[in-house]
mmCIF file of C-alpha atoms and ligand atoms in Angstrom:
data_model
loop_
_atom_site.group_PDB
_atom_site.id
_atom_site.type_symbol
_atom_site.label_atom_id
_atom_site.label_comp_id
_atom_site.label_asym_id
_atom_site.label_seq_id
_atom_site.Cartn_x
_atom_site.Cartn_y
_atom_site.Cartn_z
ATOM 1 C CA UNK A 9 0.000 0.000 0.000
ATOM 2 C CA UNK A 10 1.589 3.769 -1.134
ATOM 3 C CA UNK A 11 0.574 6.420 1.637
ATOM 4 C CA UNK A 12 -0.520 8.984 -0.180
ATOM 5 C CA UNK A 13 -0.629 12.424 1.423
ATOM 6 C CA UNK A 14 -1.426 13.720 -1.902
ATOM 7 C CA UNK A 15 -5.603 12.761 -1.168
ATOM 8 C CA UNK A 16 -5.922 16.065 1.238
ATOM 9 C CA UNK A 17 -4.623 17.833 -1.607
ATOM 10 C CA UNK A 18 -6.725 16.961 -4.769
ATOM 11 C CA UNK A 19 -9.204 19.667 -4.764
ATOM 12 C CA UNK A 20 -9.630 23.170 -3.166
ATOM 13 C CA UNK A 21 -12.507 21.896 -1.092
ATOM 14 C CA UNK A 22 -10.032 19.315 0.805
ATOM 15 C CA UNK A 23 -7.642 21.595 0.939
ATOM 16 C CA UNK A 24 -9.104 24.184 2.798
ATOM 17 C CA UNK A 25 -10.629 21.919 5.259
ATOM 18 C CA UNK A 26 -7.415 20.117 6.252
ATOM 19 C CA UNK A 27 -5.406 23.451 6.080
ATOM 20 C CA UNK A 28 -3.383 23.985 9.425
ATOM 21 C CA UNK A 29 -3.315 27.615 9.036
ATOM 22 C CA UNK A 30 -6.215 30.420 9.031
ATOM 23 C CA UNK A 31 -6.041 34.103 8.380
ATOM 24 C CA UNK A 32 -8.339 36.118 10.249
ATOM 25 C CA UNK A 33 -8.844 40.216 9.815
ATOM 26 C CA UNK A 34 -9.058 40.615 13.097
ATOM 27 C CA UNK A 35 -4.899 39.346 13.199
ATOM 28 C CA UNK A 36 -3.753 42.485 11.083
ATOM 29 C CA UNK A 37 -2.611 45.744 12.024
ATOM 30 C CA UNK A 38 -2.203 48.222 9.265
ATOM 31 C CA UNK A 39 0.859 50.747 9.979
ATOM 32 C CA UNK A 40 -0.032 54.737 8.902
ATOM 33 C CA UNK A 41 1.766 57.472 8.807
ATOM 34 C CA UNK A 42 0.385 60.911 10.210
ATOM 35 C CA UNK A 43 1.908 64.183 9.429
ATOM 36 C CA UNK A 44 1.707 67.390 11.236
ATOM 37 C CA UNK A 45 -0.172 69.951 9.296
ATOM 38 C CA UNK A 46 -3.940 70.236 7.204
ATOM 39 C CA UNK A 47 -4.650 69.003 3.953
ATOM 40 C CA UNK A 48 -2.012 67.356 3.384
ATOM 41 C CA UNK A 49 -1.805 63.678 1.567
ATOM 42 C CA UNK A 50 1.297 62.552 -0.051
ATOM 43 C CA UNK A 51 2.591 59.644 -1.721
ATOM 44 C CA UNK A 52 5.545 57.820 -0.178
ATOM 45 C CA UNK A 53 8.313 57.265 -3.445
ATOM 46 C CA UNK A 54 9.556 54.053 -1.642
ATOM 47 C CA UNK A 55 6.470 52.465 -0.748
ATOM 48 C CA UNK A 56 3.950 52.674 -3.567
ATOM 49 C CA UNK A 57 0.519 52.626 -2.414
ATOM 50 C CA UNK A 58 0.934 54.294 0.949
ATOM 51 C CA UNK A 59 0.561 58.017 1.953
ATOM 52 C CA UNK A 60 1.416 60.378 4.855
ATOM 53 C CA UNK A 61 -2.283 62.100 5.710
ATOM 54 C CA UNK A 62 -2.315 64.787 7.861
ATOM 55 C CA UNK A 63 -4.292 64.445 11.061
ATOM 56 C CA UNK A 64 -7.793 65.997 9.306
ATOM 57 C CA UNK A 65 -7.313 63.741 6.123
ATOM 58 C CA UNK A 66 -6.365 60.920 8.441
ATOM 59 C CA UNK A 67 -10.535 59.497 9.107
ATOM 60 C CA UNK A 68 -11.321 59.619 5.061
ATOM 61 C CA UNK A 69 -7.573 57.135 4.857
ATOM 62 C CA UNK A 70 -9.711 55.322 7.863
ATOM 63 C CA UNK A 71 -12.599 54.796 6.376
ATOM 64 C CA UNK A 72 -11.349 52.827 3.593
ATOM 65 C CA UNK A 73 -9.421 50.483 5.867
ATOM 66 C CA UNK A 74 -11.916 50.278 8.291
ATOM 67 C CA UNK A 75 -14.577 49.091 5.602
ATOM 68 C CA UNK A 76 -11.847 46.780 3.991
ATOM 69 C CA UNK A 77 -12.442 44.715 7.103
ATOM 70 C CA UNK A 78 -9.290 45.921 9.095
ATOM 71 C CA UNK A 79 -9.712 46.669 13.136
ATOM 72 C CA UNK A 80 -6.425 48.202 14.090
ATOM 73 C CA UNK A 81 -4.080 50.812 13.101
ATOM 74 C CA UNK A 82 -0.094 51.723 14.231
ATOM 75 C CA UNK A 83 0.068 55.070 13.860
ATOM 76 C CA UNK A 84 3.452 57.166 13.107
ATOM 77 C CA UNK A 85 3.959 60.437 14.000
ATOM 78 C CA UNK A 86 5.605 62.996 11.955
ATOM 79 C CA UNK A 87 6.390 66.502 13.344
ATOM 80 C CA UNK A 88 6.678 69.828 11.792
ATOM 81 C CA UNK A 89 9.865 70.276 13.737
ATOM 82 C CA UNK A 90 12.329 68.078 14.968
ATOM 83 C CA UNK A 91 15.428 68.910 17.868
ATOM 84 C CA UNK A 92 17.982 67.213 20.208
ATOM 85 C CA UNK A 93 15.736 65.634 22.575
ATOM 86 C CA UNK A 94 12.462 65.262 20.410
ATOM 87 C CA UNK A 95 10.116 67.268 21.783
ATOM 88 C CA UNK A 96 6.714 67.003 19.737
ATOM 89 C CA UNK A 97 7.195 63.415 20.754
ATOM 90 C CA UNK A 98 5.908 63.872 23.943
ATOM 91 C CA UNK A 99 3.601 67.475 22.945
ATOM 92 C CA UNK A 100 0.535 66.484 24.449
ATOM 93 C CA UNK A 101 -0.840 68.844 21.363
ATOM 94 C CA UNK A 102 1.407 67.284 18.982
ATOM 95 C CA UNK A 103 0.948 65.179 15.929
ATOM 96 C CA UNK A 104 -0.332 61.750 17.481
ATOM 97 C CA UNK A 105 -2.833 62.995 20.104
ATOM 98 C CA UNK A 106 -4.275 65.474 17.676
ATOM 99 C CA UNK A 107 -4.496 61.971 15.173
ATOM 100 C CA UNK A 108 -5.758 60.008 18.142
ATOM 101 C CA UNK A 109 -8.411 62.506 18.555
ATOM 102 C CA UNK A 110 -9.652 62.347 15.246
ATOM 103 C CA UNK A 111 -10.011 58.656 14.986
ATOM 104 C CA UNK A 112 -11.197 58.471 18.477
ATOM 105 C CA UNK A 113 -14.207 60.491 17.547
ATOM 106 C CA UNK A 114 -15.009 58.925 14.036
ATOM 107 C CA UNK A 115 -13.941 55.658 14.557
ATOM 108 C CA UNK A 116 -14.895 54.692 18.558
ATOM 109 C CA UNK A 117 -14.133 50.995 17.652
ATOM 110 C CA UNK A 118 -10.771 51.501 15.959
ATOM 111 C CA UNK A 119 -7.982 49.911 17.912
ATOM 112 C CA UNK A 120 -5.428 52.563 17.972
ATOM 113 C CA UNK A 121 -2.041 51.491 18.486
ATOM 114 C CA UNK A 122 0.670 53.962 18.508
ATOM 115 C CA UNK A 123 4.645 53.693 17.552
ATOM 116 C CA UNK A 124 6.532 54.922 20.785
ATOM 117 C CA UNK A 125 10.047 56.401 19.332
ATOM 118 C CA UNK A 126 12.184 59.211 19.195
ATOM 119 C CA UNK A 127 13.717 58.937 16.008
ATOM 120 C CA UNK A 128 10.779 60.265 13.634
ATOM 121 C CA UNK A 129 11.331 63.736 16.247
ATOM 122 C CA UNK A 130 15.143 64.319 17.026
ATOM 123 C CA UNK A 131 17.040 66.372 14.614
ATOM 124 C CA UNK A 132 19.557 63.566 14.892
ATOM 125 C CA UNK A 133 17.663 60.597 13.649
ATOM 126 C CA UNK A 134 18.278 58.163 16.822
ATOM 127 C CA UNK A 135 15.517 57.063 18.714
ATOM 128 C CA UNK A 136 17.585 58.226 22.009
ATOM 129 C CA UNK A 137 19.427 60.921 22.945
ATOM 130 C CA UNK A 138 23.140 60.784 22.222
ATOM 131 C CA UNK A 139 25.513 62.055 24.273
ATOM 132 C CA UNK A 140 29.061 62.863 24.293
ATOM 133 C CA UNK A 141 31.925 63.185 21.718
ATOM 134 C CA UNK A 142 30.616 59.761 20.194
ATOM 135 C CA UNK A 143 27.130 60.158 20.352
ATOM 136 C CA UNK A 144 26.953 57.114 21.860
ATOM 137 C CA UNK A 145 23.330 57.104 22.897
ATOM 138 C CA UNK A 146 22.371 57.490 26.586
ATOM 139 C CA UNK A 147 19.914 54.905 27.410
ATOM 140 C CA UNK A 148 19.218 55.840 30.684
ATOM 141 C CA UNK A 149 18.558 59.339 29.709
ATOM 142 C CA UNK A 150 16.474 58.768 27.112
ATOM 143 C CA UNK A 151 13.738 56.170 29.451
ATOM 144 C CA UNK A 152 11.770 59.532 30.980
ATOM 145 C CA UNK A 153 11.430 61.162 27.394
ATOM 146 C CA UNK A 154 9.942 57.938 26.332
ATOM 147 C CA UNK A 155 7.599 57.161 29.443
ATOM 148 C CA UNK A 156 6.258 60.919 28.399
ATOM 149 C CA UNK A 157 5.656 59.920 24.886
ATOM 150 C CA UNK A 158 3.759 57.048 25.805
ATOM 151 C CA UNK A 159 1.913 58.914 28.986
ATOM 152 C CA UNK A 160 0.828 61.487 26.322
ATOM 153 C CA UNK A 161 -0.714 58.882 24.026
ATOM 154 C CA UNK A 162 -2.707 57.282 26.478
ATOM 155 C CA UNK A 163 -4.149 60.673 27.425
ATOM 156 C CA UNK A 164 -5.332 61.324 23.686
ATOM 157 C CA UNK A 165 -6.651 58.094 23.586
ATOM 158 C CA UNK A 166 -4.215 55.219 22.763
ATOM 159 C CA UNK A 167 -5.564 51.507 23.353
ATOM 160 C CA UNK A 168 -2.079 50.444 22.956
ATOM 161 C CA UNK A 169 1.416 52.005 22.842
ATOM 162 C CA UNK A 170 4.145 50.371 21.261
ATOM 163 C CA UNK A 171 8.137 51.272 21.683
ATOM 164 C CA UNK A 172 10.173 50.651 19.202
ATOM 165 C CA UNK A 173 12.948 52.546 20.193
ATOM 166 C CA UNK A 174 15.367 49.361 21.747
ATOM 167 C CA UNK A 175 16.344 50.849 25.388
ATOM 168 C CA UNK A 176 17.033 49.000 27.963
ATOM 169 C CA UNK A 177 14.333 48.979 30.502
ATOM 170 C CA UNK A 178 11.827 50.917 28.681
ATOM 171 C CA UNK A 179 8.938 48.877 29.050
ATOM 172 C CA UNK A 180 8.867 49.083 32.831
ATOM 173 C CA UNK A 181 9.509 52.842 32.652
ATOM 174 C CA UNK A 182 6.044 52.844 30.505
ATOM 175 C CA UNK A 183 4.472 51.014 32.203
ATOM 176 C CA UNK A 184 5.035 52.948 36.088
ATOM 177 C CA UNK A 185 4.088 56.456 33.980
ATOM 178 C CA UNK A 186 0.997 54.692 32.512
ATOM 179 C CA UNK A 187 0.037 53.255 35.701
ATOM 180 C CA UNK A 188 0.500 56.256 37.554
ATOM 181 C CA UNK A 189 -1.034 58.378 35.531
ATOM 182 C CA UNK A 190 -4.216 56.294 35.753
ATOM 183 C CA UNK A 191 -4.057 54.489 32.545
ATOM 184 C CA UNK A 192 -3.808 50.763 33.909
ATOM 185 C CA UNK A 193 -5.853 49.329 30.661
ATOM 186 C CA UNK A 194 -3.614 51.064 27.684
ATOM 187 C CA UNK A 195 -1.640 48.039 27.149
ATOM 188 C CA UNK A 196 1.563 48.222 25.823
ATOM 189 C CA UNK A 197 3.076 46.150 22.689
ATOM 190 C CA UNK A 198 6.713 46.146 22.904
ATOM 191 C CA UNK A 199 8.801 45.578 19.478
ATOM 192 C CA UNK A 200 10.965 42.953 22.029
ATOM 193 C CA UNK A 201 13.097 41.615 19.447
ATOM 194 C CA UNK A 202 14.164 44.719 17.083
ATOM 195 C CA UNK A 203 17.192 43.777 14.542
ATOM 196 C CA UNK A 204 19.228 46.433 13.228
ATOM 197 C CA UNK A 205 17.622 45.753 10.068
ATOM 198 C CA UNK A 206 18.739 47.121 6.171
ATOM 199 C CA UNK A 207 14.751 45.888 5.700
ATOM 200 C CA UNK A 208 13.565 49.213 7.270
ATOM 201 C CA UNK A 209 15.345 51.397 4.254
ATOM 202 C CA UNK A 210 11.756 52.815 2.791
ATOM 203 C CA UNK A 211 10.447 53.510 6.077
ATOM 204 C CA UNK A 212 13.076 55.806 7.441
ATOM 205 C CA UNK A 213 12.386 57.686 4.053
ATOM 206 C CA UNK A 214 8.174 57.622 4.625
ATOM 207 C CA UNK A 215 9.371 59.012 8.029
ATOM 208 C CA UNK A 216 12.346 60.825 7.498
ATOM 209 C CA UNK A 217 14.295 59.279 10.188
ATOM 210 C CA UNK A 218 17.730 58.146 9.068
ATOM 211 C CA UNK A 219 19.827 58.653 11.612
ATOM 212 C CA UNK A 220 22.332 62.042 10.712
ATOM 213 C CA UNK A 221 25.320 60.201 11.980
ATOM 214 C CA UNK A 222 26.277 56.080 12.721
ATOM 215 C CA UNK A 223 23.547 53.906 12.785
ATOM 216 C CA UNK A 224 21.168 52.118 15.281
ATOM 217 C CA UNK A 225 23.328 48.834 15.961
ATOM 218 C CA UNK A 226 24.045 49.656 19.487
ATOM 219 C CA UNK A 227 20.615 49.608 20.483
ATOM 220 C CA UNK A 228 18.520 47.541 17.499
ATOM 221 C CA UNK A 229 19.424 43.648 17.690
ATOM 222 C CA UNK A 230 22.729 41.861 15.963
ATOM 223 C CA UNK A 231 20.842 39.975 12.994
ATOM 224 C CA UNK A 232 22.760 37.250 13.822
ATOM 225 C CA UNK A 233 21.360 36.385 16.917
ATOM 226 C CA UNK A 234 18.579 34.051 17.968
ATOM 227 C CA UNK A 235 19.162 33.313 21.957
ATOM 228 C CA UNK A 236 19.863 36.634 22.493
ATOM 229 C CA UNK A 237 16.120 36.911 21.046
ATOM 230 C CA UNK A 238 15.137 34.594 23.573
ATOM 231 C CA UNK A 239 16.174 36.998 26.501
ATOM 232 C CA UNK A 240 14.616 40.278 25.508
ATOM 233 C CA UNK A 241 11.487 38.576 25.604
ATOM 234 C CA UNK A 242 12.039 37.188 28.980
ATOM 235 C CA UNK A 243 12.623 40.660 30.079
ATOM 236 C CA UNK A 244 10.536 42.517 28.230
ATOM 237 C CA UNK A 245 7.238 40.249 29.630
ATOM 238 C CA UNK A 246 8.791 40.690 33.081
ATOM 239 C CA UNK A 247 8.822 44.006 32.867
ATOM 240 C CA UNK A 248 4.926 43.970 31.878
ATOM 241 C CA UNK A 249 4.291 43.845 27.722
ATOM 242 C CA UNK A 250 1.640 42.714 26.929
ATOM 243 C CA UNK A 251 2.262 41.559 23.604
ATOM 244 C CA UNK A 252 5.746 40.980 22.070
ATOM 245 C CA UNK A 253 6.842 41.700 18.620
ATOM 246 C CA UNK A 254 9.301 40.374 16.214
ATOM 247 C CA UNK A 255 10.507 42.587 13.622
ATOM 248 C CA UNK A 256 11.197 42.422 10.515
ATOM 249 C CA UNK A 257 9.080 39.401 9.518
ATOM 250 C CA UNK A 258 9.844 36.760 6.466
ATOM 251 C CA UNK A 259 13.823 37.154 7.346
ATOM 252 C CA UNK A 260 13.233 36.070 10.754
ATOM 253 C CA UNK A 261 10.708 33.488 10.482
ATOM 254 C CA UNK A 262 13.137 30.962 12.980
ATOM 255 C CA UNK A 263 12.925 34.168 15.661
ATOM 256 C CA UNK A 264 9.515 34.313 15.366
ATOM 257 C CA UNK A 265 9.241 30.582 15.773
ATOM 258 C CA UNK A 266 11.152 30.139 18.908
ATOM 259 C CA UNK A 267 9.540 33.015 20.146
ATOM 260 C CA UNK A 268 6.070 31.452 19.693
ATOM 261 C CA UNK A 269 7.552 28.435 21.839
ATOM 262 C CA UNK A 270 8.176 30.316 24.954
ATOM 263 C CA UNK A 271 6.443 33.840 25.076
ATOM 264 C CA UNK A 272 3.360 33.280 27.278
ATOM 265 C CA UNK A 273 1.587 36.628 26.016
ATOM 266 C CA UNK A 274 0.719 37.346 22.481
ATOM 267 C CA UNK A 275 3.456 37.314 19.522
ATOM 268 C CA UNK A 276 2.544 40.121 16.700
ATOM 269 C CA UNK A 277 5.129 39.849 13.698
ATOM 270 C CA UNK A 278 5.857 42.878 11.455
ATOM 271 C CA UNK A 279 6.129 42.814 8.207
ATOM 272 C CA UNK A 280 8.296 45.980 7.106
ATOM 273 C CA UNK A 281 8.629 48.570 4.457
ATOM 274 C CA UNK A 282 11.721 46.826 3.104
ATOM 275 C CA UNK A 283 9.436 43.191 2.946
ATOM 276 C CA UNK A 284 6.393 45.194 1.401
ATOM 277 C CA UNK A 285 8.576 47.850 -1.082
ATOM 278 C CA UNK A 286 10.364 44.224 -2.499
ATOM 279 C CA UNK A 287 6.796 42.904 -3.145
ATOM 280 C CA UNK A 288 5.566 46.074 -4.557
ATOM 281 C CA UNK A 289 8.911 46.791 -7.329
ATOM 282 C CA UNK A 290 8.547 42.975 -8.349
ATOM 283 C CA UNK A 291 5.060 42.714 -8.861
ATOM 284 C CA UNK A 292 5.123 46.127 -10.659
ATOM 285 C CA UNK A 293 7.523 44.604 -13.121
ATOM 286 C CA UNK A 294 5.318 41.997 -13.618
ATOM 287 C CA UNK A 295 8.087 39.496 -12.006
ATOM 288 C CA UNK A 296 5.673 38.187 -9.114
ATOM 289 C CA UNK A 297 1.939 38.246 -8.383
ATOM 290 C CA UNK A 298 0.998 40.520 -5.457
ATOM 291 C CA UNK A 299 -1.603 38.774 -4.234
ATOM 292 C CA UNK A 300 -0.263 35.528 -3.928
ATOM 293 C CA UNK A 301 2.924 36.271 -2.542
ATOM 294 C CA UNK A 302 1.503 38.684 -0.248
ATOM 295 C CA UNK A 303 -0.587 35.714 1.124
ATOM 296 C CA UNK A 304 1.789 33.393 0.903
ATOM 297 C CA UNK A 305 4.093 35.170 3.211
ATOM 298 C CA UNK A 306 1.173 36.621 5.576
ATOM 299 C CA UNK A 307 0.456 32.664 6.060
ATOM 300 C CA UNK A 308 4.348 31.906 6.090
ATOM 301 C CA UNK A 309 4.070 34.932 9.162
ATOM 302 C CA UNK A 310 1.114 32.556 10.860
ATOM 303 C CA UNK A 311 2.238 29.355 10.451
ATOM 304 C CA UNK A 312 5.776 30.239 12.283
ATOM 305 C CA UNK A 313 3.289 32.029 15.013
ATOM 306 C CA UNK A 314 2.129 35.237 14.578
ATOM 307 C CA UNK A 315 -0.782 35.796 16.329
ATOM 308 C CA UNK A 316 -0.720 39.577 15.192
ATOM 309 C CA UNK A 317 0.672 40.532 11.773
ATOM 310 C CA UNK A 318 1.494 44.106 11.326
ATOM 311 C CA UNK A 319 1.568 44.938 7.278
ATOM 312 C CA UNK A 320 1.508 47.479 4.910
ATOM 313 C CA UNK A 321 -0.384 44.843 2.805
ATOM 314 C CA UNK A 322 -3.520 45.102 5.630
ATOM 315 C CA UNK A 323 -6.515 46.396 3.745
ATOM 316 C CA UNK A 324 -5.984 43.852 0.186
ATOM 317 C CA UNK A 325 -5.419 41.413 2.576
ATOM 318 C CA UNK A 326 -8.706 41.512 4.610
ATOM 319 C CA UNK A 327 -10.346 42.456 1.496
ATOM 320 C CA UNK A 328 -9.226 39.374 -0.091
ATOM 321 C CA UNK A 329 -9.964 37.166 3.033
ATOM 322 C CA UNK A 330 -13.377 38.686 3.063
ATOM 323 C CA UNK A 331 -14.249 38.756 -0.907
ATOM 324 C CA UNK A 332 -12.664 34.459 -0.758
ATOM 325 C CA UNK A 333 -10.137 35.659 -2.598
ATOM 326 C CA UNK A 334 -7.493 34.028 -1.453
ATOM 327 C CA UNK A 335 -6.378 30.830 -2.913
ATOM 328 C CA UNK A 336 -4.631 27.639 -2.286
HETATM 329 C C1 LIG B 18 11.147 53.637 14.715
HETATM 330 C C2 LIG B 18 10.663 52.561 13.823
HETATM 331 C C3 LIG B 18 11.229 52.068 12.635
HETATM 332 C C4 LIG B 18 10.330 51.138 12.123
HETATM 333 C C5 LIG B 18 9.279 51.057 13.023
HETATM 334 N N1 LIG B 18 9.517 51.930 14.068
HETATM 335 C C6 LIG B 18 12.459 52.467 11.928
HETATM 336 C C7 LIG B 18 13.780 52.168 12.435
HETATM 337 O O1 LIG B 18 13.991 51.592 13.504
HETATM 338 O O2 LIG B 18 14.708 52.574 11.750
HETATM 339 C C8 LIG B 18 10.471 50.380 10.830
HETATM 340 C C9 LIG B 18 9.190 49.999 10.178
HETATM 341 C C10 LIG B 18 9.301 49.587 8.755
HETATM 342 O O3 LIG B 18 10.391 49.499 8.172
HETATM 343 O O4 LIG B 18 8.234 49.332 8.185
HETATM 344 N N2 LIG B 18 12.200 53.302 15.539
#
């Protein structure tokens, strides 16, 4: 007698009842990026098919999303002016609680996650403050400026905040300010295991954020690391996330894997510009087909355990999901 696996595979039908994987909207967090000012909506060169809205154009962006079937955004802030210790980061009227508002009155349901960082703010480009001849960047000094940040989301609004910044200790500075300032349920999704990653090219252009001198390597992780992984979850959870994050996504599959194994709170996976700008200049060249490789690696992203998938590729995918659209 031959085994034949092949049997579950014969038709779509079998196929998608025997499938160990499912994609569900409610998984995917679309990232946006919000720009001080009115009126404004511009294209993004490096990432065809996303914008920067200003906070007033921000709700009709929204709408579209929403209605494509997608809960939850990660919102960016980009100031009008940027100095040494990134100020408008933590401007209770700056660029992110003036977004939050918005959204929080159009959209009561939204989940509204915000990116907790320096770097889109600081005249510099790091997400900390550097110090000294080196500009070797202060870790310690930068944990208040961050705990602000995040303090001033959760006053506008935020259901989650999310640092992405790579400082030692930050969560548990977060999460004191939150708790003392009253805001015990704004969880807080830490980007745990951050590489130093060439994948984030078209994002520090969206966001204008490359850093003005060296680069982020001693804060973001060594890409050649895996247990090292292992222990900024351990701490991170310790020091009270909520939800962990790998980042970037398809490169790091293994991370996310072993992640999955021992993180006992939720493990979101994010899929960056670099991953979605590849997609986007192949399949404009006719080399690839969007859709499938989008789904193919948003299933790749679940099967290795994502149980939140951050994407550029959000709305098509929950509007393929939705409209059966999605094939195997
Ligand atoms: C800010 C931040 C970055 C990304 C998310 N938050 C850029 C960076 O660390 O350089 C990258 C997201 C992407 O590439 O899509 N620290």
């Amino acid at each position: 007698m031959i085994i034949r696996p092949r049997r579950l595979r014969r038709n779509k039908a079998v196929r998608a009842m025997t499938c160990e994987t499912r994609l569900s909207a409610s998984m995917f967090v679309y990232p946006m990026f919000v720009k001080e000012g009115r009126g404004i909506e511009e294209e993004i060169p490096a990432m065809p098919g996303q914008r920067r809205f200003s906070a007033d154009r921000l709700p009709y962006a929204v709408e579209r999303v929403v209605s494509a079937g997608v809960n939850a955004v990660l919102l960016f802030g980009l100031p009008e002016k940027k100095d040494f210790l990134g100020s408008e980061a933590y401007n209770d009227d700056g660029v992110i609680p003036k977004a939050l508002n918005e959204l929080k009155r159009h959209f009561p349901e939204l989940l509204c996650i915000t990116d907790v960082c320096l770097c889109e703010y600081t005249d510099h480009g790091h997400c900390g403050c550097p110090r000294g001849e080196d500009g070797y960047v202060d870790n310690d000094a930068t944990l208040p400026l961050l705990a602000k940040a995040a303090l001033s989301h959760a006053r506008a609004g935020a259901d989650i905040v999310a640092p992405s910044d790579m400082m030692d200790g930050r969560v548990e500075a977060i999460r004191a300010a939150l708790d003392e300032g009253g805001h015990v349920d704004t969880a807080v999704m830490s980007y745990s295991v951050k590489y130093a990653s060439a994948f984030y090219g078209p994002f520090r252009e969206a966001a204008g954020s490359t850093p003005a001198f060296g680069d982020r390597r001693t804060y973001q992780m060594d890409p050649r690391n895996r247990r090292e992984a292992l222990r900024e979850i351990e701490l991170d959870v310790e020091e009270g996330a909520d939800i962990v994050m790998v980042k970037p996504g398809l490169p790091y599959l293994d991370i996310l894997s072993t992640v999955k194994d021992i993180s006992p709170v939720p493990v979101g996976a994010y899929c960056v510009s670099g991953e979605y700008s590849m997609i986007k200049a192949a399949s404009e060249r006719g080399w690839i087909d969007e859709r499938r490789v989008v789904c193919e690696a948003a299933f790749s992203l679940a099967r290795a355990g994502a149980d939140i998938i951050i994407t550029y590729h959000a709305p098509e995918l929950a509007g393929w999901l939705s409209r059966g659209e999605i094939e195997f």
